[in-house]
Amino acid sequence: MNRHTAKFTLLIIALLLCSRTIAQTVPSTIALTDLEAPSSPAFVLLDAAPSSVERPMTSKAFTTSILSLINQNGGAIEVTPYWFIKNKKMTSYRYYGVNPNDSSQNVLAQSRLFSLSLAMVNQSVAGSSTTLNVSNLSFGIRTQLVQVRSKGSIGRFRSSHRNLNQCLSNVLDQITLIDPNAPNRNALINSIVQNDTSLAKARENFSKVLAEKPTFTLELAAGYNLAFDSSDFKSGRTGRLGAWLNADYIVYHKNSTYLHLTGLARYLYDKNSKDGNGSYLKNDCLDWGGKVELEISKLSCAFEYVKRNNLTQSKLNTERIASTVRYKVSNDLYVNGTLGNNFGKNSLLTLFGFQWSIGNGNEKVE
Amino acid sequence: MLQNVTANCNLRINILKQTNYILRGNAMNKEYSAGKGNTITLQVSVGTEGAAQSKVVQRKPATPPMKLLSSSLSDANIPATTIGSSEILMGSTVCIYTIIDLSAIPTQNIPAAIDKIAISYTFSGGPNGAQSFIPDSDDIERTPDSKTITIIKQVEING
């Protein structure tokens, strides 16, 4: 193992040591929608994500991703610090950004769930006479700045949440009758909770309301990339720096079918290309584009187009056209496939990747 | 390298599975001195992303439990509220029940949500002033799927 790979491994281990709560016993059943994790910004910065136009999604406490491309491979981890910090003033309404007393909402509520990511991608880059192996270490940050739900959705949230709390109150009335010092206290409590059909129904209704996607979301992300040529740690240089906005609007929705329109605006500072003398060139780029995505239950199909305007060298203007498919392959994995044309000249994009969130390995999908 | 990372993940998970991460409160004093002729108040603060409710009950030997306080239907918090005089509470146990439903939290985040739960109980009005308690590990019960957490805190009221 070379030195910079060893340093990266140590970084990964350090992050794992900080993410202690991932090791708690998790329930053995997971809803399918819980398995889908967004691409890490650290991947997106390197044009290595399945989709360059990411629909804003809620980050998980801890996520790992691996990918395999024709000329790239790598992995990423993403952590949401919010889940590791106590907040005495947090309530369910506050968490979801809904006012318990009226139909107003806090559209910035999800911004506290920002995530930090770290990725490493090995690339084979064609040089003037040889192929150069470049190792990339990327850092990313992402947050959902704005989330807007429809008035109807807010009303259903308040109604179902109130009903759930009423059921919890009724269950608690029964629990208060149990001797708190009874040796079989836990069994008695479990029996009350698990046999209460009103509570089960209230939970189901509340979950259905939460599964309704917000009408509009706006996400802000940024990334920084360190590049190492030919696995030489001393060659470390700024490869890329970028910031971007993704805005998603649901045009059509019926049951579990959604039609999304997602727009993208991105600034990139790139120092990965070389001139004729072999020196790295600085390029400022502006990306803009969009994606149309159709979600039908387990399957998601999308088509995206992104135009990259190179403000430094207009002759390097390029574009990305890709189609993406996401589908569940097994109970624990969510698979992405992408086919198209990536940025650059004659750059065929064929990508196959896995995304999963850490659990105890025994989860089953509902 | 990725194999090493995966192996490290699994090792870390196996080690930490042995440890209880739920509400690591220190063992706290479970008694509150009410004195004489005082009006005792109680405040319950519950910080959690889950739907939650709280109730407070007074228990005395050989008598049925008497309800004292309930949270509103918005959350599990109970603002500082009078629960009785020193004479009424003397020799009884005040039991504070909180139930938290985490079924709506994404399953992968439930362990973190459990660890984040922040609860405190503050009694005041006694001769020693305000005193706060937090749950001990043996105050906490959870269903096998970890989606429902019940916390029962008992505080003895004495002179």
Short mmCIF file of C-alpha atoms in Angstrom, two decimals:
data_model
loop_
_atom_site.label_atom_id
_atom_site.label_comp_id
_atom_site.label_asym_id
_atom_site.label_seq_id
_atom_site.Cartn_x
_atom_site.Cartn_y
_atom_site.Cartn_z
CA MET A 1 0.00 0.00 0.00
CA ASN A 2 1.58 3.35 -1.02
CA ARG A 3 1.88 6.27 1.39
CA HIS A 4 -0.99 8.44 0.27
CA THR A 5 -3.31 5.44 0.15
CA ALA A 6 -2.24 4.63 3.70
CA LYS A 7 -2.97 8.22 4.78
CA PHE A 8 -6.40 8.03 3.19
CA THR A 9 -7.10 4.76 4.96
CA LEU A 10 -6.15 6.42 8.24
CA LEU A 11 -8.52 9.29 7.46
CA ILE A 12 -11.33 6.81 6.82
CA ILE A 13 -10.59 5.03 10.09
CA ALA A 14 -10.60 8.38 11.96
CA LEU A 15 -14.01 9.23 10.51
CA LEU A 16 -15.29 5.78 11.46
CA LEU A 17 -14.11 6.27 15.01
CA CYS A 18 -16.05 9.54 15.16
CA SER A 19 -19.22 7.97 13.84
CA ARG A 20 -19.82 5.81 16.87
CA THR A 21 -23.59 5.71 16.69
CA ILE A 22 -23.62 3.70 13.49
CA ALA A 23 -22.89 0.62 15.54
CA GLN A 24 -26.11 0.56 17.55
CA THR A 25 -28.43 -2.31 16.87
CA VAL A 26 -30.78 -1.27 14.08
CA PRO A 27 -34.22 -2.65 13.35
CA SER A 28 -34.25 -5.66 11.10
CA THR A 29 -36.67 -4.16 8.56
CA ILE A 30 -35.94 -1.23 6.30
CA ALA A 31 -38.29 0.55 3.93
CA LEU A 32 -36.96 0.59 0.37
CA THR A 33 -36.95 4.39 0.23
CA ASP A 34 -34.62 4.42 3.23
CA LEU A 35 -31.94 2.62 1.25
CA GLU A 36 -31.51 5.30 -1.43
CA ALA A 37 -28.59 7.61 -0.67
CA PRO A 38 -27.58 10.65 -2.72
CA SER A 39 -24.24 10.81 -4.54
CA SER A 40 -21.56 12.39 -2.44
CA PRO A 41 -20.58 15.94 -3.56
CA ALA A 42 -17.00 14.71 -3.50
CA PHE A 43 -17.97 12.32 -6.32
CA VAL A 44 -19.99 14.92 -8.21
CA LEU A 45 -17.01 17.33 -8.21
CA LEU A 46 -14.91 14.76 -10.06
CA ASP A 47 -17.67 14.10 -12.61
CA ALA A 48 -17.64 10.57 -11.18
CA ALA A 49 -21.21 10.49 -9.84
CA PRO A 50 -23.92 8.51 -11.64
CA SER A 51 -25.69 11.79 -12.25
CA SER A 52 -24.24 15.25 -12.63
CA VAL A 53 -27.63 16.75 -11.81
CA GLU A 54 -28.52 15.42 -8.39
CA ARG A 55 -32.06 15.69 -7.04
CA PRO A 56 -31.84 17.02 -3.45
CA MET A 57 -32.37 14.21 -0.95
CA THR A 58 -32.10 13.87 2.78
CA SER A 59 -28.66 12.70 3.84
CA LYS A 60 -28.30 9.62 6.04
CA ALA A 61 -26.27 9.71 9.23
CA PHE A 62 -23.50 7.71 7.57
CA THR A 63 -23.24 6.49 4.00
CA THR A 64 -20.64 4.75 1.95
CA SER A 65 -20.48 4.51 -1.79
CA ILE A 66 -18.27 2.72 -4.28
CA LEU A 67 -18.17 3.08 -8.00
CA SER A 68 -16.63 1.44 -10.95
CA LEU A 69 -16.17 3.16 -14.28
CA ILE A 70 -14.27 2.13 -17.35
CA ASN A 71 -11.26 4.22 -16.34
CA GLN A 72 -12.08 5.15 -12.76
CA ASN A 73 -12.75 3.45 -9.47
CA GLY A 74 -13.10 4.73 -5.97
CA GLY A 75 -15.13 5.10 -2.84
CA ALA A 76 -16.67 7.74 -0.64
CA ILE A 77 -18.07 8.18 2.81
CA GLU A 78 -20.55 10.81 3.85
CA VAL A 79 -21.49 11.86 7.38
CA THR A 80 -24.29 14.11 8.61
CA PRO A 81 -23.00 15.82 11.81
CA TYR A 82 -26.54 16.75 12.94
CA TRP A 83 -27.16 13.15 13.96
CA PHE A 84 -24.26 13.19 16.41
CA ILE A 85 -25.12 16.35 18.35
CA LYS A 86 -27.79 16.49 21.08
CA ASN A 87 -30.38 19.26 20.95
CA LYS A 88 -32.51 19.73 24.07
CA LYS A 89 -34.97 21.96 22.24
CA MET A 90 -35.70 19.65 19.33
CA THR A 91 -39.23 18.45 18.76
CA SER A 92 -40.80 16.49 15.97
CA TYR A 93 -42.54 19.57 14.58
CA ARG A 94 -39.35 21.58 14.65
CA TYR A 95 -37.41 18.79 12.97
CA TYR A 96 -39.83 18.70 10.04
CA GLY A 97 -40.19 22.47 9.92
CA VAL A 98 -43.94 22.52 10.54
CA ASN A 99 -45.73 24.88 12.90
CA PRO A 100 -48.02 22.87 15.23
CA ASN A 101 -50.50 25.74 15.50
CA ASP A 102 -51.04 26.87 11.92
CA SER A 103 -50.21 26.02 8.30
CA SER A 104 -46.91 27.89 8.20
CA GLN A 105 -43.66 26.03 7.62
CA ASN A 106 -39.98 26.68 8.13
CA VAL A 107 -38.59 26.20 4.62
CA LEU A 108 -35.03 26.27 5.98
CA ALA A 109 -35.58 23.43 8.50
CA GLN A 110 -33.65 20.82 6.53
CA SER A 111 -30.56 23.01 6.15
CA ARG A 112 -29.35 21.83 9.56
CA LEU A 113 -28.89 18.34 8.06
CA PHE A 114 -25.79 19.31 6.10
CA SER A 115 -23.41 16.48 5.27
CA LEU A 116 -19.66 16.21 4.90
CA SER A 117 -18.10 13.78 2.46
CA LEU A 118 -14.71 12.36 1.64
CA ALA A 119 -13.97 10.50 -1.57
CA MET A 120 -11.06 8.93 -3.31
CA VAL A 121 -11.14 8.28 -7.04
CA ASN A 122 -8.33 6.79 -9.10
CA GLN A 123 -8.36 7.89 -12.72
CA SER A 124 -6.40 6.99 -15.81
CA VAL A 125 -5.87 10.16 -17.81
CA ALA A 126 -4.57 10.11 -21.36
CA GLY A 127 -1.49 12.33 -21.68
CA SER A 128 0.38 13.47 -24.79
CA SER A 129 2.43 10.32 -24.98
CA THR A 130 1.55 8.16 -22.00
CA THR A 131 -1.37 7.42 -19.74
CA LEU A 132 -1.16 9.17 -16.40
CA ASN A 133 -2.56 7.63 -13.23
CA VAL A 134 -4.11 10.32 -11.07
CA SER A 135 -5.33 9.71 -7.54
CA ASN A 136 -7.92 12.19 -6.33
CA LEU A 137 -8.86 12.99 -2.75
CA SER A 138 -12.01 15.07 -2.52
CA PHE A 139 -13.89 16.79 0.26
CA GLY A 140 -17.50 17.83 -0.09
CA ILE A 141 -20.28 19.55 1.80
CA ARG A 142 -23.96 19.54 0.97
CA THR A 143 -27.12 20.97 2.50
CA GLN A 144 -30.75 21.24 1.52
CA LEU A 145 -31.22 25.00 1.79
CA VAL A 146 -34.91 25.18 1.06
CA GLN A 147 -37.72 22.66 1.20
CA VAL A 148 -41.29 23.69 0.42
CA ARG A 149 -44.29 21.47 1.01
CA SER A 150 -47.75 22.13 -0.34
CA LYS A 151 -50.43 23.47 1.99
CA GLY A 152 -52.31 20.24 1.63
CA SER A 153 -49.25 18.26 2.64
CA ILE A 154 -48.73 20.51 5.67
CA GLY A 155 -52.34 20.03 6.71
CA ARG A 156 -52.06 16.26 6.42
CA PHE A 157 -48.84 16.36 8.41
CA ARG A 158 -50.41 18.25 11.30
CA SER A 159 -53.48 16.06 11.32
CA SER A 160 -51.60 12.76 11.23
CA HIS A 161 -48.99 13.96 13.74
CA ARG A 162 -51.70 15.03 16.19
CA ASN A 163 -53.41 11.68 15.79
CA LEU A 164 -50.11 9.85 16.39
CA ASN A 165 -49.45 11.83 19.55
CA GLN A 166 -52.98 11.16 20.78
CA CYS A 167 -52.38 7.42 20.32
CA LEU A 168 -49.05 7.72 22.13
CA SER A 169 -50.84 9.52 24.96
CA ASN A 170 -53.40 6.71 25.22
CA VAL A 171 -50.66 4.08 25.26
CA LEU A 172 -48.80 6.02 27.94
CA ASP A 173 -51.98 6.08 30.07
CA GLN A 174 -51.88 2.28 30.06
CA ILE A 175 -48.14 2.17 30.80
CA THR A 176 -48.58 4.41 33.86
CA LEU A 177 -50.69 1.65 35.42
CA ILE A 178 -47.74 -0.78 35.35
CA ASP A 179 -45.67 -1.04 38.52
CA PRO A 180 -42.44 0.70 37.47
CA ASN A 181 -40.46 -1.73 39.62
CA ALA A 182 -42.03 -4.86 38.12
CA PRO A 183 -39.32 -7.31 36.97
CA ASN A 184 -41.19 -7.93 33.69
CA ARG A 185 -41.80 -4.23 33.09
CA ASN A 186 -40.25 -4.24 29.60
CA ALA A 187 -42.33 -7.19 28.46
CA LEU A 188 -45.52 -5.52 29.70
CA ILE A 189 -44.65 -2.24 27.94
CA ASN A 190 -43.78 -4.04 24.71
CA SER A 191 -47.06 -5.91 24.86
CA ILE A 192 -49.04 -2.67 25.21
CA VAL A 193 -47.16 -0.91 22.41
CA GLN A 194 -47.13 -3.75 19.93
CA ASN A 195 -50.76 -4.75 20.44
CA ASP A 196 -52.20 -1.26 20.11
CA THR A 197 -53.79 -1.27 16.65
CA SER A 198 -54.66 2.43 16.79
CA LEU A 199 -51.01 3.28 17.31
CA ALA A 200 -49.94 1.05 14.42
CA LYS A 201 -52.47 2.69 12.12
CA ALA A 202 -51.48 6.19 13.25
CA ARG A 203 -47.83 5.40 12.52
CA GLU A 204 -48.69 4.11 9.09
CA ASN A 205 -50.69 7.24 8.26
CA PHE A 206 -47.91 9.51 9.51
CA SER A 207 -45.29 7.64 7.49
CA LYS A 208 -47.43 7.93 4.37
CA VAL A 209 -47.64 11.68 4.81
CA LEU A 210 -43.90 11.96 5.34
CA ALA A 211 -43.30 9.93 2.18
CA GLU A 212 -44.95 12.70 0.15
CA LYS A 213 -42.13 14.48 -1.58
CA PRO A 214 -41.82 18.26 -1.14
CA THR A 215 -42.99 20.35 -4.06
CA PHE A 216 -39.76 22.29 -4.32
CA THR A 217 -36.27 21.80 -2.92
CA LEU A 218 -33.07 23.76 -3.34
CA GLU A 219 -29.73 22.24 -2.47
CA LEU A 220 -26.33 23.88 -2.12
CA ALA A 221 -23.14 21.84 -2.36
CA ALA A 222 -19.42 22.50 -2.63
CA GLY A 223 -16.28 20.44 -3.05
CA TYR A 224 -12.51 20.59 -3.09
CA ASN A 225 -10.25 18.10 -4.84
CA LEU A 226 -6.61 17.29 -4.21
CA ALA A 227 -4.93 15.45 -7.08
CA PHE A 228 -1.84 13.28 -6.90
CA ASP A 229 -0.01 12.31 -10.07
CA SER A 230 1.37 8.80 -10.49
CA SER A 231 0.66 7.99 -6.84
CA ASP A 232 3.27 10.50 -5.71
CA PHE A 233 2.11 12.17 -2.48
CA LYS A 234 4.51 15.09 -2.99
CA SER A 235 2.81 15.92 -6.28
CA GLY A 236 -0.37 16.94 -4.46
CA ARG A 237 -2.06 19.93 -6.10
CA THR A 238 -5.46 21.55 -6.31
CA GLY A 239 -7.33 19.64 -8.96
CA ARG A 240 -10.76 21.16 -8.70
CA LEU A 241 -12.83 23.49 -6.60
CA GLY A 242 -16.53 23.95 -7.12
CA ALA A 243 -19.89 25.07 -5.78
CA TRP A 244 -23.32 24.34 -7.18
CA LEU A 245 -27.04 24.68 -6.73
CA ASN A 246 -29.63 22.01 -7.56
CA ALA A 247 -33.29 22.95 -7.67
CA ASP A 248 -35.98 20.30 -7.96
CA TYR A 249 -39.64 20.83 -8.77
CA ILE A 250 -42.28 18.10 -8.94
CA VAL A 251 -44.31 18.65 -12.06
CA TYR A 252 -46.60 15.65 -11.71
CA HIS A 253 -47.45 13.35 -8.86
CA LYS A 254 -49.88 10.49 -8.51
CA ASN A 255 -49.56 7.74 -5.89
CA SER A 256 -45.93 6.55 -6.06
CA THR A 257 -45.23 8.12 -9.45
CA TYR A 258 -43.35 11.39 -9.62
CA LEU A 259 -42.09 13.48 -12.50
CA HIS A 260 -39.22 15.74 -11.48
CA LEU A 261 -37.61 18.68 -13.19
CA THR A 262 -34.20 19.43 -11.73
CA GLY A 263 -32.06 22.42 -12.66
CA LEU A 264 -28.36 22.88 -12.06
CA ALA A 265 -26.00 25.86 -11.88
CA ARG A 266 -22.38 25.21 -11.01
CA TYR A 267 -19.06 27.06 -10.84
CA LEU A 268 -15.89 25.04 -11.27
CA TYR A 269 -12.24 25.98 -10.92
CA ASP A 270 -10.31 23.30 -12.71
CA LYS A 271 -6.58 22.68 -12.86
CA ASN A 272 -6.54 19.19 -14.32
CA SER A 273 -5.72 19.89 -17.95
CA LYS A 274 -2.22 20.45 -19.30
CA ASP A 275 -0.85 22.71 -22.00
CA GLY A 276 1.63 21.69 -24.68
CA ASN A 277 4.55 22.19 -22.28
CA GLY A 278 3.06 19.83 -19.72
CA SER A 279 2.12 22.58 -17.27
CA TYR A 280 -1.28 22.53 -15.61
CA LEU A 281 -3.76 25.07 -16.92
CA LYS A 282 -6.23 26.96 -14.77
CA ASN A 283 -9.76 26.98 -16.10
CA ASP A 284 -12.87 28.67 -14.79
CA CYS A 285 -16.04 26.93 -15.86
CA LEU A 286 -19.73 27.51 -15.53
CA ASP A 287 -22.04 24.53 -15.80
CA TRP A 288 -25.73 24.81 -16.35
CA GLY A 289 -28.28 22.21 -17.23
CA GLY A 290 -31.09 20.08 -16.05
CA LYS A 291 -32.63 16.68 -15.67
CA VAL A 292 -36.00 15.13 -16.25
CA GLU A 293 -36.64 12.16 -13.99
CA LEU A 294 -39.55 9.77 -13.79
CA GLU A 295 -39.95 7.77 -10.61
CA ILE A 296 -42.28 4.80 -10.67
CA SER A 297 -42.16 2.90 -7.40
CA LYS A 298 -38.82 1.00 -7.40
CA LEU A 299 -37.57 2.26 -10.75
CA SER A 300 -36.21 5.67 -11.59
CA CYS A 301 -35.23 6.77 -15.10
CA ALA A 302 -33.68 10.09 -15.92
CA PHE A 303 -32.21 12.06 -18.78
CA GLU A 304 -29.82 14.92 -18.15
CA TYR A 305 -28.02 17.55 -20.14
CA VAL A 306 -25.29 19.79 -18.76
CA LYS A 307 -23.40 22.42 -20.73
CA ARG A 308 -19.94 23.40 -19.51
CA ASN A 309 -18.77 26.85 -20.57
CA ASN A 310 -15.05 27.28 -20.13
CA LEU A 311 -14.61 30.97 -19.37
CA THR A 312 -10.82 30.73 -19.79
CA GLN A 313 -10.66 28.77 -23.02
CA SER A 314 -13.93 28.81 -24.90
CA LYS A 315 -12.61 26.17 -27.29
CA LEU A 316 -12.84 23.74 -24.39
CA ASN A 317 -16.58 24.22 -24.01
CA THR A 318 -18.15 20.82 -23.67
CA GLU A 319 -21.32 19.10 -22.60
CA ARG A 320 -22.61 16.01 -20.85
CA ILE A 321 -25.58 14.03 -22.03
CA ALA A 322 -26.53 11.01 -20.03
CA SER A 323 -29.36 8.73 -19.13
CA THR A 324 -29.49 7.16 -15.68
CA VAL A 325 -31.38 4.23 -14.26
CA ARG A 326 -31.69 3.39 -10.56
CA TYR A 327 -33.14 0.14 -9.28
CA LYS A 328 -33.09 -2.16 -6.28
CA VAL A 329 -31.07 -5.28 -6.98
CA SER A 330 -31.16 -6.95 -3.57
CA ASN A 331 -32.43 -6.21 -0.09
CA ASP A 332 -29.33 -4.26 0.85
CA LEU A 333 -28.19 -2.55 -2.33
CA TYR A 334 -29.33 0.20 -4.61
CA VAL A 335 -27.71 0.15 -8.07
CA ASN A 336 -27.12 2.99 -10.48
CA GLY A 337 -26.39 2.66 -14.17
CA THR A 338 -25.48 5.53 -16.45
CA LEU A 339 -24.87 5.67 -20.18
CA GLY A 340 -24.01 8.67 -22.21
CA ASN A 341 -21.36 11.15 -23.13
CA ASN A 342 -19.36 12.72 -20.35
CA PHE A 343 -17.57 16.07 -20.46
CA GLY A 344 -14.62 16.15 -22.81
CA LYS A 345 -14.00 14.98 -26.32
CA ASN A 346 -15.33 11.56 -27.29
CA SER A 347 -15.74 10.67 -23.64
CA LEU A 348 -18.03 7.69 -23.46
CA LEU A 349 -19.70 7.49 -20.08
CA THR A 350 -20.53 4.03 -18.90
CA LEU A 351 -20.96 3.84 -15.19
CA PHE A 352 -22.08 1.20 -12.76
CA GLY A 353 -22.23 1.91 -9.06
CA PHE A 354 -23.51 0.75 -5.70
CA GLN A 355 -24.79 2.86 -2.83
CA TRP A 356 -25.66 1.58 0.60
CA SER A 357 -25.99 2.88 4.14
CA ILE A 358 -24.27 1.15 7.03
CA GLY A 359 -26.45 -1.10 9.16
CA ASN A 360 -25.92 -4.35 11.03
CA GLY A 361 -26.04 -6.44 7.91
CA ASN A 362 -29.23 -8.27 8.85
CA GLU A 363 -31.77 -5.76 7.59
CA LYS A 364 -34.62 -6.88 5.38
CA VAL A 365 -36.61 -4.59 3.16
CA GLU A 366 -40.30 -4.21 3.83
CA MET B 1 -7.91 -0.66 0.05
CA LEU B 2 -11.67 -0.74 -0.16
CA GLN B 3 -11.63 -4.25 1.26
CA ASN B 4 -9.64 -2.92 4.21
CA VAL B 5 -12.13 -0.08 4.70
CA THR B 6 -15.05 -2.52 4.62
CA ALA B 7 -13.30 -4.81 7.10
CA ASN B 8 -12.65 -1.87 9.40
CA CYS B 9 -16.34 -0.87 9.20
CA ASN B 10 -17.43 -4.37 10.16
CA LEU B 11 -14.92 -4.61 13.00
CA ARG B 12 -16.01 -1.26 14.39
CA ILE B 13 -19.68 -2.23 14.20
CA ASN B 14 -19.06 -5.53 15.98
CA ILE B 15 -17.14 -3.87 18.80
CA LEU B 16 -19.65 -1.10 19.32
CA LYS B 17 -22.61 -3.50 19.29
CA GLN B 18 -21.49 -4.58 22.73
CA THR B 19 -21.98 -1.12 24.14
CA ASN B 20 -25.22 0.54 25.14
CA TYR B 21 -25.35 3.98 23.61
CA ILE B 22 -28.80 4.96 24.73
CA LEU B 23 -28.94 8.08 26.81
CA ARG B 24 -25.64 7.78 28.64
CA GLY B 25 -26.76 9.64 31.79
CA ASN B 26 -24.69 9.47 34.89
CA ALA B 27 -26.27 7.78 37.91
CA MET B 28 -28.03 10.70 39.53
CA ASN B 29 -29.62 11.32 42.88
CA LYS B 30 -33.21 10.00 42.78
CA GLU B 31 -34.54 11.96 45.72
CA TYR B 32 -35.86 15.48 46.05
CA SER B 33 -36.24 17.30 49.34
CA ALA B 34 -39.61 19.09 49.48
CA GLY B 35 -39.21 20.60 52.98
CA LYS B 36 -42.27 21.92 54.76
CA GLY B 37 -44.92 24.33 53.61
CA ASN B 38 -43.50 24.61 50.09
CA THR B 39 -45.13 24.44 46.68
CA ILE B 40 -43.25 22.04 44.44
CA THR B 41 -43.08 22.48 40.67
CA LEU B 42 -41.80 20.15 37.99
CA GLN B 43 -40.58 20.84 34.45
CA VAL B 44 -39.98 18.10 31.88
CA SER B 45 -37.79 18.82 28.86
CA VAL B 46 -37.57 16.31 26.05
CA GLY B 47 -35.42 16.89 22.95
CA THR B 48 -36.04 14.37 20.17
CA GLU B 49 -36.90 14.14 16.49
CA GLY B 50 -39.55 11.53 17.20
CA ALA B 51 -43.19 12.04 18.09
CA ALA B 52 -43.37 11.98 21.88
CA GLN B 53 -45.60 12.38 24.91
CA SER B 54 -44.97 12.70 28.67
CA LYS B 55 -47.07 12.10 31.77
CA VAL B 56 -46.36 12.54 35.47
CA VAL B 57 -47.93 10.32 38.11
CA GLN B 58 -47.73 10.28 41.91
CA ARG B 59 -47.37 6.87 43.53
CA LYS B 60 -47.86 6.02 47.17
CA PRO B 61 -47.84 2.57 48.75
CA ALA B 62 -51.25 0.89 48.83
CA THR B 63 -52.94 3.62 46.81
CA PRO B 64 -53.67 3.78 43.11
CA PRO B 65 -51.42 6.09 41.06
CA MET B 66 -52.68 9.66 40.77
CA LYS B 67 -52.19 11.62 37.56
CA LEU B 68 -50.45 14.95 38.06
CA LEU B 69 -49.38 16.32 34.67
CA SER B 70 -49.59 15.58 30.94
CA SER B 71 -47.82 17.16 27.99
CA SER B 72 -49.79 18.84 25.22
CA LEU B 73 -50.38 16.96 21.99
CA SER B 74 -47.60 18.99 20.28
CA ASP B 75 -44.62 17.41 21.99
CA ALA B 76 -43.42 15.75 25.21
CA ASN B 77 -42.38 18.92 27.02
CA ILE B 78 -44.15 19.99 30.20
CA PRO B 79 -43.50 23.58 31.30
CA ALA B 80 -42.75 24.27 34.96
CA THR B 81 -46.04 23.38 36.65
CA THR B 82 -47.12 22.97 40.25
CA ILE B 83 -47.48 19.31 41.24
CA GLY B 84 -48.47 19.83 44.86
CA SER B 85 -47.43 20.98 48.29
CA SER B 86 -44.66 19.43 50.36
CA GLU B 87 -47.21 17.79 52.67
CA ILE B 88 -49.14 16.16 49.83
CA LEU B 89 -46.02 14.88 48.10
CA MET B 90 -44.07 13.82 51.19
CA GLY B 91 -43.26 10.10 51.23
CA SER B 92 -44.49 9.50 47.69
CA THR B 93 -42.68 8.77 44.45
CA VAL B 94 -43.15 11.03 41.46
CA CYS B 95 -42.97 8.92 38.28
CA ILE B 96 -42.29 10.70 35.01
CA TYR B 97 -43.16 8.71 31.89
CA THR B 98 -42.03 9.63 28.39
CA ILE B 99 -42.76 7.66 25.25
CA ILE B 100 -40.94 8.42 22.00
CA ASP B 101 -41.92 7.05 18.60
CA LEU B 102 -39.09 6.86 16.08
CA SER B 103 -40.95 4.90 13.39
CA ALA B 104 -40.93 7.91 11.03
CA ILE B 105 -37.17 8.41 11.27
CA PRO B 106 -35.22 6.76 8.39
CA THR B 107 -34.22 3.36 9.74
CA GLN B 108 -30.50 3.95 9.23
CA ASN B 109 -30.74 7.07 11.40
CA ILE B 110 -32.62 5.47 14.32
CA PRO B 111 -29.49 4.56 16.35
CA ALA B 112 -28.28 8.14 16.03
CA ALA B 113 -31.75 9.48 16.90
CA ILE B 114 -31.80 7.34 20.05
CA ASP B 115 -28.38 8.62 21.05
CA LYS B 116 -29.51 12.20 20.52
CA ILE B 117 -32.49 12.02 22.88
CA ALA B 118 -31.99 14.70 25.54
CA ILE B 119 -34.24 14.58 28.61
CA SER B 120 -34.14 16.45 31.89
CA TYR B 121 -36.53 16.75 34.83
CA THR B 122 -36.31 19.84 37.02
CA PHE B 123 -37.94 20.01 40.44
CA SER B 124 -38.07 23.33 42.25
CA GLY B 125 -39.69 24.93 45.27
CA GLY B 126 -37.93 22.82 47.89
CA PRO B 127 -35.54 24.16 50.55
CA ASN B 128 -32.53 23.28 48.40
CA GLY B 129 -33.89 25.05 45.34
CA ALA B 130 -34.05 23.64 41.84
CA GLN B 131 -32.63 20.21 41.16
CA SER B 132 -32.39 18.47 37.82
CA PHE B 133 -32.35 14.78 37.00
CA ILE B 134 -31.65 12.86 33.83
CA PRO B 135 -32.64 9.29 32.95
CA ASP B 136 -30.40 6.43 34.03
CA SER B 137 -29.80 3.51 31.73
CA ASP B 138 -32.16 1.33 33.76
CA ASP B 139 -34.97 3.86 33.31
CA ILE B 140 -35.10 3.16 29.59
CA GLU B 141 -37.07 0.47 27.80
CA ARG B 142 -37.33 -0.06 24.07
CA THR B 143 -39.25 -2.34 21.79
CA PRO B 144 -37.27 -5.03 19.89
CA ASP B 145 -37.39 -2.94 16.69
CA SER B 146 -36.06 0.12 18.58
CA LYS B 147 -38.83 2.24 17.14
CA THR B 148 -40.50 2.97 20.49
CA ILE B 149 -38.55 4.19 23.48
CA THR B 150 -40.17 4.44 26.93
CA ILE B 151 -38.44 6.24 29.77
CA ILE B 152 -39.71 5.92 33.34
CA LYS B 153 -37.99 8.12 35.91
CA GLN B 154 -38.84 7.72 39.60
CA VAL B 155 -37.99 10.48 42.07
CA GLU B 156 -38.73 10.01 45.75
CA ILE B 157 -40.00 13.07 47.57
CA ASN B 158 -38.79 13.40 51.14
CA GLY B 159 -38.32 16.11 53.74
#
